[in-house]
XYZ file of C-alpha atoms in Angstrom:
452
model
C -32.825 -30.703 43.390
C -31.478 -29.214 40.211
C -27.733 -28.398 39.913
C -27.308 -24.595 39.667
C -24.305 -23.032 37.925
C -23.877 -19.274 38.198
C -23.261 -17.312 34.967
C -19.611 -16.645 35.746
C -18.848 -20.289 36.363
C -20.832 -21.266 33.311
C -18.903 -18.883 31.154
C -15.621 -20.231 32.524
C -16.713 -23.823 31.845
C -17.797 -22.896 28.354
C -14.398 -21.313 27.710
C -12.641 -24.430 28.966
C -14.780 -26.629 26.739
C -13.961 -24.447 23.709
C -10.239 -24.669 24.591
C -10.404 -28.442 24.964
C -12.268 -28.753 21.706
C -9.737 -26.525 19.908
C -6.821 -28.501 21.350
C -8.464 -31.737 20.238
C -8.900 -30.394 16.708
C -5.254 -29.400 16.477
C -4.142 -32.709 17.976
C -6.058 -34.850 15.488
C -5.022 -32.540 12.662
C -1.375 -33.021 13.633
C -1.885 -36.749 14.006
C -3.414 -36.897 10.548
C -0.464 -35.079 8.998
C 1.974 -37.407 10.776
C 0.149 -40.498 9.567
C 0.017 -39.051 6.072
C 3.781 -38.475 6.281
C 4.427 -42.050 7.444
C 2.195 -43.728 4.868
C 3.695 -41.585 2.074
C 7.156 -42.750 3.223
C 8.229 -39.187 4.074
C 7.112 -37.653 0.769
C 5.423 -34.323 1.390
C 3.194 -32.643 -1.124
C 5.219 -29.980 -2.905
C 2.263 -27.604 -2.951
C 2.403 -27.520 0.875
C 6.110 -26.792 1.086
C 6.775 -24.446 -1.825
C 6.242 -20.732 -1.261
C 5.135 -18.271 -3.918
C 8.241 -16.037 -4.322
C 6.392 -12.788 -5.054
C 2.831 -11.721 -4.320
C 1.359 -8.290 -5.064
C -1.872 -7.380 -3.255
C -4.174 -4.570 -4.274
C -7.259 -3.804 -2.172
C -8.894 -1.769 -4.989
C -8.709 -1.482 -8.756
C -7.765 2.191 -8.475
C -4.237 1.143 -7.443
C -3.576 -0.733 -10.688
C -1.653 2.325 -11.973
C 0.730 1.772 -9.023
C 1.281 -1.897 -9.791
C 1.037 -2.106 -13.600
C 4.560 -0.820 -14.307
C 5.913 -3.193 -11.634
C 4.047 -6.175 -13.134
C 5.295 -5.117 -16.612
C 8.855 -5.145 -15.285
C 8.406 -8.623 -13.869
C 6.981 -9.750 -17.196
C 9.887 -8.178 -19.058
C 12.333 -10.157 -16.936
C 10.336 -13.361 -17.332
C 10.024 -13.617 -13.538
C 6.787 -15.136 -12.172
C 4.694 -13.017 -9.814
C 1.179 -13.408 -8.490
C -1.091 -10.360 -8.484
C -4.060 -10.640 -6.081
C -6.868 -8.094 -6.209
C -9.946 -7.419 -4.141
C -11.758 -5.847 -7.125
C -13.608 -8.133 -9.487
C -13.338 -5.533 -12.294
C -9.602 -4.738 -11.755
C -8.085 -3.928 -15.178
C -5.251 -6.246 -14.285
C -7.554 -9.232 -14.799
C -8.001 -8.314 -18.484
C -4.359 -7.875 -19.265
C -2.579 -10.741 -20.971
C 0.609 -11.821 -19.196
C 2.776 -14.911 -19.480
C 4.690 -14.620 -16.194
C 2.233 -12.495 -14.155
C -0.735 -14.437 -12.758
C -3.688 -12.188 -11.891
C -6.468 -13.429 -9.617
C -9.552 -12.019 -7.879
C -9.542 -13.189 -4.236
C -12.876 -11.695 -3.165
C -13.802 -8.438 -1.475
C -13.402 -7.265 2.074
C -13.014 -9.923 4.737
C -13.040 -12.703 2.176
C -9.872 -11.273 0.635
C -8.206 -10.735 3.987
C -9.070 -14.283 5.090
C -7.064 -15.614 2.113
C -4.198 -13.194 2.734
C -4.046 -14.234 6.396
C -3.266 -17.811 5.313
C -0.999 -16.909 2.418
C 2.128 -18.914 1.777
C 4.677 -16.604 0.149
C 8.131 -15.243 0.576
C 7.497 -11.572 -0.229
C 4.240 -9.594 -0.340
C 4.189 -6.108 -1.908
C 1.220 -3.869 -1.206
C 0.099 -0.278 -0.949
C -2.549 -1.166 1.666
C -1.825 0.269 5.135
C -2.814 -1.118 8.567
C -1.186 -4.569 8.192
C -1.719 -6.458 11.450
C -3.910 -3.637 12.808
C -7.355 -4.506 11.480
C -8.610 -7.462 9.417
C -5.403 -8.009 7.518
C -3.048 -10.027 9.669
C 0.500 -11.132 9.047
C 0.463 -14.688 7.783
C 2.856 -17.010 9.629
C 3.794 -18.401 6.210
C 4.841 -15.024 4.718
C 8.454 -14.069 5.334
C 8.521 -10.408 4.305
C 6.005 -7.609 3.798
C 6.986 -4.616 1.644
C 4.948 -1.397 1.358
C 4.977 0.952 -1.613
C 3.210 4.349 -1.238
C 0.480 5.462 -3.634
C 1.297 9.142 -3.290
C 4.350 11.321 -3.612
C 3.805 13.289 -0.462
C 4.048 12.680 3.308
C 4.233 8.998 4.235
C 2.944 9.723 7.754
C -0.471 10.681 6.403
C -1.759 7.154 6.800
C -4.237 6.460 9.581
C -2.614 5.712 12.917
C -0.180 2.719 12.935
C -0.576 2.351 9.162
C 2.956 1.113 8.440
C 4.161 -0.147 11.853
C 4.128 -3.856 11.011
C 5.639 -3.837 7.551
C 9.165 -5.147 7.226
C 10.253 -2.746 4.493
C 9.126 0.543 2.968
C 9.916 1.747 -0.566
C 10.287 5.520 -0.756
C 10.945 8.277 -3.280
C 12.325 11.088 -1.081
C 14.622 11.575 1.964
C 11.865 13.298 3.963
C 9.900 10.017 3.935
C 12.720 8.175 5.663
C 12.941 10.893 8.281
C 9.189 10.579 8.999
C 9.392 6.785 9.295
C 12.422 6.863 11.655
C 10.729 9.452 13.824
C 7.706 7.217 14.285
C 9.864 4.190 14.999
C 11.847 6.038 17.682
C 8.761 7.451 19.409
C 6.888 4.162 19.413
C 9.887 1.977 20.243
C 9.556 0.027 17.020
C 12.366 -1.987 15.411
C 13.914 -0.238 12.416
C 12.362 -1.179 9.082
C 14.391 -1.606 5.942
C 13.951 1.496 3.816
C 14.922 1.544 0.134
C 14.830 4.444 -2.297
C 13.207 3.365 -5.560
C 11.402 6.428 -7.019
C 7.780 6.544 -8.241
C 6.958 3.961 -10.942
C 3.458 5.203 -11.721
C 4.624 8.818 -12.199
C 7.364 7.561 -14.502
C 4.705 5.934 -16.636
C 2.641 9.124 -16.716
C 5.626 11.161 -17.768
C 6.462 8.685 -20.563
C 2.854 8.617 -21.684
C 2.788 12.419 -22.004
C 5.968 12.305 -24.036
C 4.402 9.742 -26.393
C 0.882 11.200 -26.649
C 1.595 14.883 -26.121
C 0.164 17.288 -23.550
C -3.417 18.386 -24.293
C -5.850 20.925 -22.930
C -9.132 22.398 -24.133
C -7.418 25.787 -24.418
C -4.901 24.238 -26.807
C -7.779 22.898 -28.857
C -9.028 26.417 -29.418
C -11.690 26.539 -26.693
C -11.835 29.761 -24.714
C -12.888 28.428 -21.348
C -10.213 27.058 -19.046
C -10.951 23.624 -17.568
C -10.768 23.738 -13.787
C -10.365 20.326 -12.053
C -11.658 20.151 -8.493
C -9.982 17.086 -7.018
C -10.568 16.910 -3.269
C -9.529 14.228 -0.841
C -12.045 12.686 1.490
C -12.801 13.076 5.162
C -13.917 15.896 7.431
C -11.033 18.182 6.395
C -11.647 17.919 2.617
C -12.927 20.740 0.451
C -16.368 19.213 -0.157
C -16.985 18.626 3.535
C -15.750 22.026 4.659
C -17.083 24.276 1.906
C -19.617 22.126 -0.044
C -22.079 24.022 -2.192
C -20.564 27.392 -1.387
C -17.364 26.462 -3.068
C -18.931 24.844 -6.128
C -21.236 27.841 -6.517
C -18.206 30.138 -6.621
C -16.575 27.954 -9.277
C -19.729 27.801 -11.393
C -19.871 31.601 -11.230
C -16.516 31.848 -13.002
C -18.121 30.611 -16.217
C -15.247 28.129 -16.679
C -15.675 24.409 -17.302
C -15.671 22.718 -13.880
C -14.823 19.012 -13.530
C -15.322 17.479 -10.128
C -13.355 14.318 -9.408
C -14.024 13.195 -5.828
C -11.732 10.769 -4.107
C -12.942 7.192 -4.786
C -13.366 6.630 -1.065
C -15.981 9.406 -0.906
C -18.391 7.260 -2.940
C -18.395 4.607 -0.230
C -17.697 6.610 2.960
C -19.486 9.914 2.147
C -22.380 8.619 -0.004
C -24.978 11.003 1.346
C -22.908 14.114 0.686
C -21.815 13.001 -2.799
C -25.376 12.096 -3.789
C -26.647 15.464 -2.599
C -23.987 17.388 -4.563
C -24.358 15.310 -7.750
C -28.109 15.889 -7.625
C -27.740 19.659 -7.211
C -25.003 19.928 -9.860
C -25.875 17.328 -12.530
C -23.582 16.642 -15.493
C -23.799 19.435 -18.007
C -21.737 21.974 -19.931
C -20.683 23.847 -16.792
C -20.196 21.057 -14.273
C -19.269 17.425 -14.888
C -18.311 14.549 -12.609
C -15.316 12.324 -13.339
C -14.929 8.753 -12.050
C -12.457 7.335 -14.558
C -10.249 4.658 -13.015
C -7.376 5.955 -15.121
C -7.013 9.679 -14.362
C -4.566 10.356 -17.224
C -7.081 11.889 -19.665
C -8.673 14.332 -17.163
C -5.336 15.419 -15.738
C -4.051 15.956 -19.256
C -7.144 17.917 -20.216
C -7.362 20.226 -17.195
C -5.604 23.615 -17.195
C -5.526 24.068 -13.415
C -6.302 21.946 -10.353
C -7.868 22.910 -7.010
C -7.390 20.483 -4.174
C -6.689 20.265 -0.454
C -4.263 17.645 0.842
C -4.773 15.054 -1.914
C -1.596 13.528 -3.350
C -2.984 14.009 -6.854
C -1.756 17.585 -6.680
C 1.798 16.278 -6.998
C 0.859 14.184 -10.062
C -0.692 17.235 -11.657
C 2.085 19.686 -10.871
C 5.173 17.520 -11.178
C 4.198 15.213 -14.065
C 1.932 17.468 -16.133
C 3.803 20.639 -15.104
C 0.567 22.579 -14.448
C -0.389 25.033 -11.708
C -2.411 24.192 -8.623
C -4.487 26.046 -6.049
C -4.732 24.504 -2.623
C -7.379 25.459 -0.142
C -6.957 26.649 3.399
C -8.571 23.512 4.795
C -8.128 23.006 8.555
C -6.340 19.709 8.402
C -6.778 17.648 11.575
C -3.800 15.290 11.907
C -5.104 13.509 15.037
C -6.270 10.342 13.173
C -2.978 10.092 11.283
C 0.575 9.081 12.047
C 1.550 12.706 11.496
C 0.041 13.445 14.928
C 3.163 11.911 16.488
C 5.507 14.170 14.551
C 7.217 17.228 16.062
C 7.752 18.556 12.584
C 5.242 20.012 10.190
C 4.084 18.187 7.091
C 6.443 18.260 4.106
C 3.383 18.967 1.925
C 2.680 22.186 3.792
C 6.246 23.352 3.347
C 6.519 22.594 -0.359
C 3.082 23.619 -1.640
C 3.737 27.414 -1.469
C 6.685 26.861 -3.813
C 4.528 25.638 -6.712
C 0.920 26.577 -5.830
C -1.294 29.354 -4.543
C -3.125 29.144 -1.268
C -6.795 30.015 -1.258
C -8.138 31.325 2.054
C -11.707 30.610 3.046
C -12.415 34.366 2.989
C -11.356 34.607 -0.648
C -13.595 31.811 -2.024
C -15.790 34.385 -3.760
C -12.749 35.809 -5.576
C -11.811 32.411 -6.958
C -12.051 33.600 -10.548
C -9.334 36.282 -10.140
C -7.128 33.806 -8.307
C -7.486 31.246 -11.105
C -6.711 33.910 -13.740
C -3.626 35.096 -11.875
C -2.280 31.543 -11.492
C -2.914 30.656 -15.150
C -1.136 33.762 -16.401
C 1.791 33.605 -13.962
C 5.047 31.727 -14.546
C 6.563 32.008 -11.070
C 6.011 28.439 -9.912
C 8.085 26.481 -12.506
C 11.158 26.719 -10.307
C 9.158 25.566 -7.278
C 7.979 22.505 -9.208
C 11.608 21.658 -10.013
C 12.511 21.855 -6.300
C 9.582 19.579 -5.348
C 10.586 17.044 -7.989
C 14.138 16.882 -6.582
C 12.782 16.299 -3.045
C 10.063 13.716 -3.698
C 10.857 12.053 -7.059
C 14.319 10.567 -6.993
C 15.528 8.153 -9.673
C 13.037 9.582 -12.155
C 12.292 7.123 -14.935
C 13.682 4.100 -13.101
C 11.059 3.457 -10.391
C 9.756 0.070 -11.655
C 13.223 -1.133 -12.516
C 14.588 -0.318 -9.035
C 11.498 -1.752 -7.330
C 11.839 -5.111 -9.065
C 15.641 -5.086 -8.562
C 15.008 -4.729 -4.823
C 12.394 -7.434 -4.632
C 14.484 -9.979 -6.544
C 17.536 -9.240 -4.403
C 15.481 -9.527 -1.212
C 14.074 -12.849 -2.381
C 17.622 -14.070 -2.983
C 18.696 -12.977 0.542
C 15.688 -14.614 2.147
C 16.227 -17.853 0.173
C 19.847 -17.999 1.220
C 18.890 -17.285 4.827
C 16.441 -20.218 4.793
C 19.015 -22.486 3.181
C 21.647 -21.516 5.735
C 19.208 -22.075 8.534
C 18.336 -25.534 7.221
C 22.035 -26.302 6.826
C 22.813 -25.217 10.411
C 19.858 -27.204 11.652
C 21.051 -30.313 9.789
C 24.605 -29.859 11.053
C 23.379 -29.519 14.637
C 21.247 -32.618 14.188
C 24.241 -34.549 12.816
C 26.418 -33.350 15.698
C 23.779 -34.389 18.180
C 23.529 -37.872 16.604
C 27.334 -38.125 16.601
C 27.511 -37.162 20.272
C 24.775 -39.659 21.110
C 26.685 -42.337 19.147
C 29.907 -41.555 20.991
C 28.073 -41.682 24.266
C 26.688 -45.096 23.407
C 30.136 -46.364 22.429
C 31.625 -45.069 25.670
C 28.893 -46.846 27.587
C 29.491 -50.077 25.729
C 33.199 -49.828 26.365
C 32.591 -49.206 30.045
C 30.282 -52.216 30.274
C 32.951 -54.425 28.722
C 35.590 -53.314 31.206
C 33.257 -53.985 34.072
C 32.586 -57.484 32.836
C 36.301 -58.183 32.490
C 36.959 -56.938 36.040
C 34.200 -59.204 37.396
C 35.599 -62.145 35.469
C 39.057 -61.497 36.813
């Protein structure tokens, strides 16, 4: 008679076997390390113990503009930092540094697998969803710091985007209010929040000062250059209005440059392919995919967007007008869904831009002309700068100042912890020694009494 095991019991036994196997692996691994320690007379490989003080992680090459000024500041101070990228063609890999080590760690899960086993004191990244999806907190990393890649609402990340970071670098007071609101509603411990400014916008501003502001109109061309720069997702311009909106722009006779969000080329491939096929590159419509958006932002006379943070780059750095569409923005996938307050972006946009209703798409030419000829939004741009761009010109400097100081604090904390541990160990040994002496003294007395 054959022995029968039901599926449930079989599954349980299989789980037990896996557990036993895993325990055995860890046991023999621990035994191996102990034996290695003994035979090496207590000398441990320095590479195992030493942490990398600073690591910067970028999940895509498009964020190099965020990190380049920070890496340059580390280089300027002759302070070593490791820059890890998930893009094989990241511009950082071609830049010559002495103190900044740039390395490609693979794409997707391969990159996250390395990050999950990282041994570092501080990790700086603009990538959200730490400890939510593939990217897990490494037990050998002491501190995770997030720096935003936009100047607008920090609660516009997908749900739980920043919950498990230790610290957030911000550029405006409204960002701290949004973070604290999320922490209170979710019962999260308070993160450290530090005001640093916006390093990449500082660089753009300095670059304009050095190279000068340009536009096709300034070069003597009659046609204004209209930059259509949508975000991605169901609420974006291209998803909501598609061909209808582009047709209306083409009808203006102006030069139209379409610069989709980089994520659209991977998440909305079918739509992008369809639009690029219908509106191929030509004199009227062109498509821009430059990794560095400086030239196209400098060239354009006006921008049309929805809720993309690039509007703030265009308006506040290049000091040019914007038109924002009446896109029905669904906040349900984002942290903003938890907020009782409206988005800061929605409150500040009317101060420096013109809203385009869906019903007025066909009148886009007159709207563009009115915005280009008007001068009413300069004051609104100044107000927005004051609210979202503090410490203008000092973003990279303040960011590196903070990271170096945090590294010092963490190093001292570890040193104090080791000192306390050593002192406790010494106290314990002393107590055990005193206990042994008392016992010996007691034994001697007993012997003397017996002898007497």
